[in-house]
Tab-separated table of C-alpha atoms in Angstrom:
chain	number	residue	atom	x	y	z
A	1	UNK	CA	1.963	41.926	51.467
A	2	UNK	CA	2.553	41.374	55.177
A	3	UNK	CA	0.180	39.247	57.222
A	4	UNK	CA	-1.452	41.287	60.057
A	5	UNK	CA	-3.508	39.611	62.815
A	6	UNK	CA	-5.259	41.239	65.771
A	7	UNK	CA	-5.286	40.293	69.445
A	8	UNK	CA	-7.421	42.677	71.516
A	9	UNK	CA	-5.801	46.096	71.151
A	10	UNK	CA	-2.554	44.662	69.721
A	11	UNK	CA	-1.575	43.661	66.194
A	12	UNK	CA	0.931	41.119	65.011
A	13	UNK	CA	2.809	41.563	61.720
A	14	UNK	CA	4.511	38.733	59.874
A	15	UNK	CA	6.482	39.848	56.834
A	16	UNK	CA	7.333	38.005	53.612
A	17	UNK	CA	10.838	37.052	52.419
A	18	UNK	CA	10.441	39.391	49.415
A	19	UNK	CA	9.146	42.398	51.390
A	20	UNK	CA	11.110	45.012	53.348
A	21	UNK	CA	9.138	46.364	56.351
A	22	UNK	CA	9.798	49.456	58.517
A	23	UNK	CA	8.046	50.080	61.874
A	24	UNK	CA	8.098	53.632	63.230
A	25	UNK	CA	6.815	54.764	66.636
A	26	UNK	CA	6.834	58.502	67.241
A	27	UNK	CA	9.258	58.978	64.358
A	28	UNK	CA	11.711	56.399	65.667
A	29	UNK	CA	12.531	53.112	63.970
A	30	UNK	CA	11.509	50.143	66.079
A	31	UNK	CA	11.768	47.385	63.458
A	32	UNK	CA	13.258	47.379	59.973
A	33	UNK	CA	14.265	44.661	57.539
A	34	UNK	CA	13.187	41.581	55.592
A	35	UNK	CA	11.098	38.828	57.129
A	36	UNK	CA	10.196	40.749	60.257
A	37	UNK	CA	7.710	39.428	62.798
A	38	UNK	CA	6.624	41.445	65.840
A	39	UNK	CA	3.722	42.828	67.961
A	40	UNK	CA	2.811	46.479	67.783
A	41	UNK	CA	0.159	48.937	68.845
A	42	UNK	CA	-1.694	50.274	65.768
A	43	UNK	CA	-2.569	53.633	67.348
A	44	UNK	CA	1.059	54.739	67.681
A	45	UNK	CA	2.694	52.732	64.878
A	46	UNK	CA	3.548	53.710	61.279
A	47	UNK	CA	4.266	50.829	58.869
A	48	UNK	CA	5.921	50.879	55.450
A	49	UNK	CA	6.209	47.788	53.233
A	50	UNK	CA	8.496	47.824	50.154
A	51	UNK	CA	8.577	44.828	47.771
A	52	UNK	CA	12.128	43.948	46.782
A	53	UNK	CA	11.476	41.190	44.251
A	54	UNK	CA	12.108	41.626	40.502
A	55	UNK	CA	9.205	43.179	38.631
A	56	UNK	CA	8.403	42.960	34.917
A	57	UNK	CA	7.065	46.108	33.261
A	58	UNK	CA	5.710	45.584	29.722
A	59	UNK	CA	5.831	48.688	27.534
A	60	UNK	CA	3.976	49.426	24.299
A	61	UNK	CA	4.365	52.848	22.710
A	62	UNK	CA	4.278	54.496	19.284
A	63	UNK	CA	7.155	56.232	17.559
A	64	UNK	CA	7.915	57.839	14.178
A	65	UNK	CA	10.894	56.955	12.015
A	66	UNK	CA	13.092	59.300	9.996
A	67	UNK	CA	10.896	58.789	6.910
A	68	UNK	CA	7.739	59.694	8.903
A	69	UNK	CA	6.389	56.187	9.278
A	70	UNK	CA	4.529	55.249	12.428
A	71	UNK	CA	5.844	52.195	14.291
A	72	UNK	CA	4.875	50.407	17.463
A	73	UNK	CA	7.625	49.483	19.922
A	74	UNK	CA	7.092	46.566	22.269
A	75	UNK	CA	9.569	46.384	25.152
A	76	UNK	CA	9.909	44.884	28.629
A	77	UNK	CA	11.816	46.421	31.546
A	78	UNK	CA	12.827	44.329	34.544
A	79	UNK	CA	13.505	46.323	37.739
A	80	UNK	CA	13.615	45.978	41.494
A	81	UNK	CA	13.855	48.234	44.552
A	82	UNK	CA	17.554	48.085	45.373
A	83	UNK	CA	17.432	50.504	48.335
A	84	UNK	CA	14.090	50.012	50.135
A	85	UNK	CA	14.960	52.551	52.859
A	86	UNK	CA	15.420	55.320	50.264
A	87	UNK	CA	12.333	54.187	48.395
A	88	UNK	CA	10.253	54.190	51.596
A	89	UNK	CA	11.401	57.728	52.307
A	90	UNK	CA	10.760	59.042	48.757
A	91	UNK	CA	7.579	57.181	47.850
A	92	UNK	CA	4.457	56.336	49.800
A	93	UNK	CA	4.817	52.641	50.674
A	94	UNK	CA	2.781	52.986	53.890
A	95	UNK	CA	0.263	50.365	54.936
A	96	UNK	CA	-2.694	50.494	57.295
A	97	UNK	CA	-1.478	49.249	60.694
A	98	UNK	CA	-4.902	47.806	61.486
A	99	UNK	CA	-5.234	45.398	58.534
A	100	UNK	CA	-1.967	45.712	56.563
A	101	UNK	CA	-3.468	47.060	53.289
A	102	UNK	CA	-1.477	49.548	51.183
A	103	UNK	CA	-2.635	53.153	51.317
A	104	UNK	CA	-1.132	54.200	47.963
A	105	UNK	CA	0.150	52.765	44.677
A	106	UNK	CA	3.810	53.678	44.610
A	107	UNK	CA	4.709	50.968	42.093
A	108	UNK	CA	2.461	52.685	39.533
A	109	UNK	CA	4.554	55.822	39.931
A	110	UNK	CA	7.688	53.756	39.387
A	111	UNK	CA	6.158	52.158	36.301
A	112	UNK	CA	5.167	55.516	34.844
A	113	UNK	CA	8.650	56.883	35.439
A	114	UNK	CA	10.291	53.844	33.827
A	115	UNK	CA	7.970	54.007	30.813
A	116	UNK	CA	8.772	57.679	30.209
A	117	UNK	CA	12.480	57.117	30.702
A	118	UNK	CA	12.464	54.134	28.289
A	119	UNK	CA	10.366	55.828	25.604
A	120	UNK	CA	12.493	58.963	25.273
A	121	UNK	CA	15.747	57.369	23.989
A	122	UNK	CA	13.791	55.022	21.755
A	123	UNK	CA	11.844	57.928	20.211
A	124	UNK	CA	15.031	59.935	19.682
A	125	UNK	CA	16.813	57.028	18.013
A	126	UNK	CA	13.922	55.974	15.775
A	127	UNK	CA	13.411	59.553	14.611
A	128	UNK	CA	16.900	59.462	13.071
A	129	UNK	CA	16.683	56.146	11.178
A	130	UNK	CA	14.508	55.104	8.215
A	131	UNK	CA	11.724	52.588	8.559
A	132	UNK	CA	13.556	49.698	6.936
A	133	UNK	CA	16.531	50.053	9.275
A	134	UNK	CA	14.290	50.447	12.314
A	135	UNK	CA	12.480	47.231	11.452
A	136	UNK	CA	15.531	45.172	10.589
A	137	UNK	CA	17.899	46.374	13.331
A	138	UNK	CA	16.370	46.727	16.804
A	139	UNK	CA	19.615	46.223	18.729
A	140	UNK	CA	20.451	49.950	18.801
A	141	UNK	CA	17.028	50.693	20.258
A	142	UNK	CA	17.539	48.107	22.991
A	143	UNK	CA	21.031	49.414	23.803
A	144	UNK	CA	19.830	53.004	23.894
A	145	UNK	CA	16.973	52.175	26.256
A	146	UNK	CA	19.195	50.078	28.550
A	147	UNK	CA	21.905	52.737	28.694
A	148	UNK	CA	19.410	55.520	29.371
A	149	UNK	CA	17.753	53.621	32.221
A	150	UNK	CA	21.015	52.657	33.879
A	151	UNK	CA	22.353	56.188	33.725
A	152	UNK	CA	19.181	57.896	34.946
A	153	UNK	CA	19.862	59.568	38.350
A	154	UNK	CA	16.204	59.811	39.274
A	155	UNK	CA	16.016	56.050	39.612
A	156	UNK	CA	18.891	56.114	42.091
A	157	UNK	CA	17.128	58.863	44.020
A	158	UNK	CA	14.116	56.613	44.637
A	159	UNK	CA	16.222	53.502	45.225
A	160	UNK	CA	15.131	51.650	42.021
A	161	UNK	CA	17.582	49.619	39.947
A	162	UNK	CA	16.960	48.431	36.349
A	163	UNK	CA	17.943	44.789	35.876
A	164	UNK	CA	17.432	44.586	32.099
A	165	UNK	CA	15.611	46.202	29.217
A	166	UNK	CA	14.438	44.199	26.208
A	167	UNK	CA	12.926	45.442	22.967
A	168	UNK	CA	10.728	42.628	21.773
A	169	UNK	CA	9.569	44.064	18.435
A	170	UNK	CA	9.301	47.172	16.304
A	171	UNK	CA	6.315	46.863	13.990
A	172	UNK	CA	4.816	49.293	11.476
A	173	UNK	CA	1.156	49.824	10.759
A	174	UNK	CA	-0.658	46.830	9.202
A	175	UNK	CA	-0.954	48.467	5.748
A	176	UNK	CA	2.689	49.488	5.758
A	177	UNK	CA	3.720	46.054	6.994
A	178	UNK	CA	1.837	44.370	4.154
A	179	UNK	CA	3.386	46.802	1.681
A	180	UNK	CA	6.855	46.067	3.036
A	181	UNK	CA	6.168	42.345	2.945
A	182	UNK	CA	5.040	42.491	-0.689
A	183	UNK	CA	8.546	42.467	-2.287
A	184	UNK	CA	9.651	39.684	0.008
A	185	UNK	CA	6.418	37.816	-0.615
A	186	UNK	CA	6.800	38.308	-4.363
A	187	UNK	CA	10.420	37.198	-4.208
A	188	UNK	CA	9.405	34.152	-2.215
A	189	UNK	CA	6.603	33.520	-4.708
A	190	UNK	CA	9.091	33.833	-7.581
A	191	UNK	CA	11.404	31.383	-5.861
A	192	UNK	CA	8.432	29.124	-5.213
A	193	UNK	CA	7.395	29.354	-8.872
A	194	UNK	CA	10.965	28.719	-9.965
A	195	UNK	CA	11.131	25.716	-7.653
A	196	UNK	CA	7.727	24.557	-8.966
A	197	UNK	CA	8.862	24.918	-12.568
A	198	UNK	CA	12.140	23.196	-11.793
A	199	UNK	CA	10.242	20.428	-10.031
A	200	UNK	CA	7.870	20.132	-12.984
A	201	UNK	CA	10.785	20.091	-15.426
A	202	UNK	CA	12.485	17.474	-13.322
A	203	UNK	CA	9.228	15.517	-13.156
A	204	UNK	CA	8.870	15.762	-16.953
A	205	UNK	CA	12.461	14.640	-17.363
A	206	UNK	CA	11.872	11.777	-14.966
A	207	UNK	CA	8.658	10.855	-16.773
A	208	UNK	CA	10.536	10.905	-20.087
A	209	UNK	CA	13.261	8.712	-18.601
A	210	UNK	CA	10.591	6.423	-17.186
A	211	UNK	CA	8.819	6.303	-20.580
A	212	UNK	CA	12.109	5.524	-22.346
A	213	UNK	CA	12.862	2.877	-19.766
A	214	UNK	CA	9.387	1.392	-20.241
A	215	UNK	CA	9.874	1.461	-24.017
A	216	UNK	CA	13.246	-0.250	-23.697
A	217	UNK	CA	11.651	-2.797	-21.394
A	218	UNK	CA	8.853	-3.387	-23.912
A	219	UNK	CA	11.380	-3.781	-26.750
A	220	UNK	CA	13.436	-6.175	-24.662
A	221	UNK	CA	10.297	-8.089	-23.684
A	222	UNK	CA	9.203	-8.250	-27.332
A	223	UNK	CA	12.649	-9.504	-28.350
A	224	UNK	CA	12.618	-12.113	-25.623
A	225	UNK	CA	9.063	-13.052	-26.554
A	226	UNK	CA	10.204	-13.502	-30.167
A	227	UNK	CA	13.059	-15.669	-28.991
A	228	UNK	CA	10.611	-17.589	-26.844
A	229	UNK	CA	8.245	-18.109	-29.803
A	230	UNK	CA	11.131	-19.210	-32.015
A	231	UNK	CA	12.368	-21.547	-29.328
A	232	UNK	CA	8.869	-22.934	-28.854
A	233	UNK	CA	8.564	-23.431	-32.629
A	234	UNK	CA	11.906	-25.198	-32.698
A	235	UNK	CA	10.838	-27.305	-29.740
A	236	UNK	CA	7.516	-28.116	-31.451
A	237	UNK	CA	9.318	-29.045	-34.685
A	238	UNK	CA	11.738	-31.154	-32.703
A	239	UNK	CA	8.821	-32.819	-30.937
A	240	UNK	CA	7.100	-33.452	-34.296
A	241	UNK	CA	10.303	-34.839	-35.787
A	242	UNK	CA	10.855	-37.048	-32.789
A	243	UNK	CA	7.206	-38.126	-32.878
A	244	UNK	CA	7.458	-38.814	-36.635
A	245	UNK	CA	10.681	-40.725	-36.126
A	246	UNK	CA	9.032	-42.675	-33.327
A	247	UNK	CA	5.968	-43.359	-35.459
A	248	UNK	CA	8.228	-44.372	-38.398
A	249	UNK	CA	10.193	-46.662	-36.151
A	250	UNK	CA	6.934	-48.039	-34.740
A	251	UNK	CA	5.573	-48.511	-38.283
A	252	UNK	CA	8.764	-50.164	-39.395
A	253	UNK	CA	8.682	-52.398	-36.368
A	254	UNK	CA	5.021	-53.146	-37.002
A	255	UNK	CA	5.766	-53.851	-40.678
A	256	UNK	CA	8.620	-56.103	-39.691
A	257	UNK	CA	6.409	-57.834	-37.193
A	258	UNK	CA	3.605	-58.114	-39.729
A	259	UNK	CA	6.096	-59.361	-42.343
A	260	UNK	CA	7.415	-61.963	-39.940
A	261	UNK	CA	3.857	-62.785	-38.956
A	262	UNK	CA	2.794	-62.979	-42.603
A	263	UNK	CA	5.814	-65.133	-43.412
A	264	UNK	CA	5.016	-67.378	-40.497
A	265	UNK	CA	1.347	-67.427	-41.499
A	266	UNK	CA	2.254	-68.177	-45.115
A	267	UNK	CA	4.547	-70.917	-43.960
A	268	UNK	CA	1.820	-72.262	-41.715
A	269	UNK	CA	-0.668	-71.975	-44.584
A	270	UNK	CA	1.727	-73.688	-46.931
A	271	UNK	CA	2.359	-76.429	-44.418
A	272	UNK	CA	-1.374	-76.677	-43.753
A	273	UNK	CA	-2.086	-76.632	-47.478
A	274	UNK	CA	0.520	-79.308	-48.058
A	275	UNK	CA	-0.896	-81.304	-45.209
A	276	UNK	CA	-4.414	-80.704	-46.516
A	277	UNK	CA	-3.282	-81.635	-49.989
A	278	UNK	CA	-1.660	-84.744	-48.656
A	279	UNK	CA	-4.824	-85.398	-46.721
A	280	UNK	CA	-6.968	-84.787	-49.790
A	281	UNK	CA	-4.726	-86.954	-51.913
A	282	UNK	CA	-4.829	-89.602	-49.262
A	283	UNK	CA	-8.600	-89.268	-48.993
A	284	UNK	CA	-8.910	-89.143	-52.772
A	285	UNK	CA	-6.715	-92.182	-53.082
A	286	UNK	CA	-8.750	-93.870	-50.397
A	287	UNK	CA	-11.987	-92.819	-52.102
A	288	UNK	CA	-10.617	-93.924	-55.440
A	289	UNK	CA	-9.610	-97.223	-53.962
A	290	UNK	CA	-13.021	-97.498	-52.363
A	291	UNK	CA	-14.788	-96.494	-55.577
A	292	UNK	CA	-12.559	-98.841	-57.471
A	293	UNK	CA	-13.268	-101.588	-55.035
A	294	UNK	CA	-16.982	-100.795	-55.133
A	295	UNK	CA	-16.844	-100.629	-58.923
A	296	UNK	CA	-15.021	-103.851	-59.116
A	297	UNK	CA	-17.501	-105.345	-56.690
A	298	UNK	CA	-20.430	-103.928	-58.639
A	299	UNK	CA	-18.829	-105.055	-61.875
A	300	UNK	CA	-18.338	-108.483	-60.492
A	301	UNK	CA	-21.912	-108.429	-59.217
A	302	UNK	CA	-23.205	-107.274	-62.593
A	303	UNK	CA	-21.020	-109.861	-64.265
A	304	UNK	CA	-22.392	-112.484	-61.991
A	305	UNK	CA	-25.911	-111.103	-62.491
A	306	UNK	CA	-25.455	-111.074	-66.234
A	307	UNK	CA	-23.989	-114.499	-66.063
A	308	UNK	CA	-27.050	-115.543	-64.128
A	309	UNK	CA	-29.374	-113.839	-66.638
A	310	UNK	CA	-27.553	-115.341	-69.564
A	311	UNK	CA	-29.072	-118.740	-68.937
A	312	UNK	CA	-32.662	-117.420	-68.482
A	313	UNK	CA	-35.201	-117.550	-71.287
A	314	UNK	CA	-36.135	-114.290	-73.002
A	315	UNK	CA	-39.606	-114.191	-71.512
A	316	UNK	CA	-38.226	-114.250	-68.013
A	317	UNK	CA	-35.821	-111.543	-68.939
A	318	UNK	CA	-38.630	-109.436	-70.284
A	319	UNK	CA	-40.607	-109.990	-67.127
A	320	UNK	CA	-37.653	-108.977	-65.055
A	321	UNK	CA	-37.162	-105.939	-67.256
A	322	UNK	CA	-40.782	-104.992	-66.839
A	323	UNK	CA	-40.417	-105.473	-63.125
A	324	UNK	CA	-37.353	-103.345	-63.054
A	325	UNK	CA	-39.071	-100.735	-65.144
A	326	UNK	CA	-42.088	-100.837	-62.945
A	327	UNK	CA	-39.840	-100.191	-60.015
A	328	UNK	CA	-38.534	-97.072	-61.784
A	329	UNK	CA	-41.904	-95.718	-62.859
A	330	UNK	CA	-43.920	-93.303	-60.735
A	331	UNK	CA	-46.896	-94.510	-58.769
A	332	UNK	CA	-49.988	-95.228	-60.940
A	333	UNK	CA	-53.222	-94.643	-59.145
A	334	UNK	CA	-55.512	-95.457	-62.086
A	335	UNK	CA	-54.906	-97.595	-65.166
A	336	UNK	CA	-57.216	-97.617	-68.100
A	337	UNK	CA	-56.877	-100.736	-70.290
A	338	UNK	CA	-58.457	-100.562	-73.736
A	339	UNK	CA	-59.215	-103.508	-75.935
A	340	UNK	CA	-56.652	-102.339	-78.398
A	341	UNK	CA	-53.922	-102.462	-75.830
A	342	UNK	CA	-54.855	-105.968	-74.751
A	343	UNK	CA	-55.045	-107.173	-78.282
A	344	UNK	CA	-51.659	-105.836	-79.146
A	345	UNK	CA	-50.128	-107.203	-75.913
A	346	UNK	CA	-51.569	-110.586	-76.431
A	347	UNK	CA	-50.384	-110.582	-79.951
A	348	UNK	CA	-46.891	-109.895	-78.857
A	349	UNK	CA	-46.962	-112.484	-76.193
A	350	UNK	CA	-48.216	-115.065	-78.714
A	351	UNK	CA	-45.543	-114.146	-81.208
A	352	UNK	CA	-42.849	-114.592	-78.694
A	353	UNK	CA	-43.957	-118.043	-77.974
C-alpha cells in the first residue's frame, strides 16, 4: 500500500516497488507506474494501486471420484497481475486519495475466479477415475489444473497471469482412508511379523550356536582341567620321588656318617679300653707290688714279732693275748665278779706256775 502524507490542502504519495500506481485528474493520466512519488490535490485526483508481486492462493475443495467416493483436494495457485493497467481498468483497485486506503477488495474477486477455474478441471478429471488411481496418481490433476488456468481467456482480460499450480494432496474421508490403509497396514504387519519370526529364528539359531560353543568350551576346559590334574599328579609324584630319593640319600649319608662315627667311637673306645686296661693292669701290678711289699713287710714284722714272742714266758704271752683280746672286745661298763670266777681264775694261775 502506498504511503500518503498530508500538507495543508495537498497530499504526497510515495509508492512501493511492488505496487503499480495510476493518478488521474479529470479523466487524464498524470502519473502512472511503479515506485511513483508526487504531490497531488485530493479533491480532483483519482488514485488506483495495483499490487504486482506474486501471490499464493491456497485452495481446498471437495470432489467425487468415478466410484462415488468423496475426496478432498488441496492445491496452491501462484499468480500475479501481469498487466496492471488492464487490471485497474477492469477491477476496482481505487484508493482513497485522502489517506491511501483501498475502497474495494479486488484481489478477493481474483481469488474467487482462480478457485472456480482451478476446481472445474479437477472435478471433471476426478469424476472419471476411480478412488485408488486418484489417490496414487495426482500428476494428471495438477497438469489439468495448470493447463486450464493458463488457457483461460478471462484471466488475460483482467490482466492476471498464473505462475504455477500445485496439487499438494488428494485425500479421502477418514473412514475410507483407514479402510484403504488396512491392506497396506496388514501387509506391513505381515512383513513385520515375518521379520520378527525370522529374527526370532535367527536369535534361536544364534543361541543354539552359542550354547554349542559354550558346551564345546566346557568340554575343552574339562579336558584341559583333566590334563592339568594329571600333570599336577605327575608333578606331585615326581616331587615325592625326588623327596624320597633325597631323604634316602640323606639317610644313607647319615648312616654312613653314623657308621664312620661309630667306627671312630669304637676305635676310640677300644683304644681307651686298652689304655684303661693297661692302666688297670699297671695299677693292679702296682697295687699287687704294694700289697706284696706290705705283705712281705707285715710278714717280716710278724716274723720278727713272733721271733720276739718266742723267747717270752707263757704267762707273758697269755697276758699279751688277754691284752690283745681286751683291745678287741667291746666296752664294758659294768663287771660283776663272782667268787666262783675268782676261784677258778686263781686256780688256773696257780696251776700255771
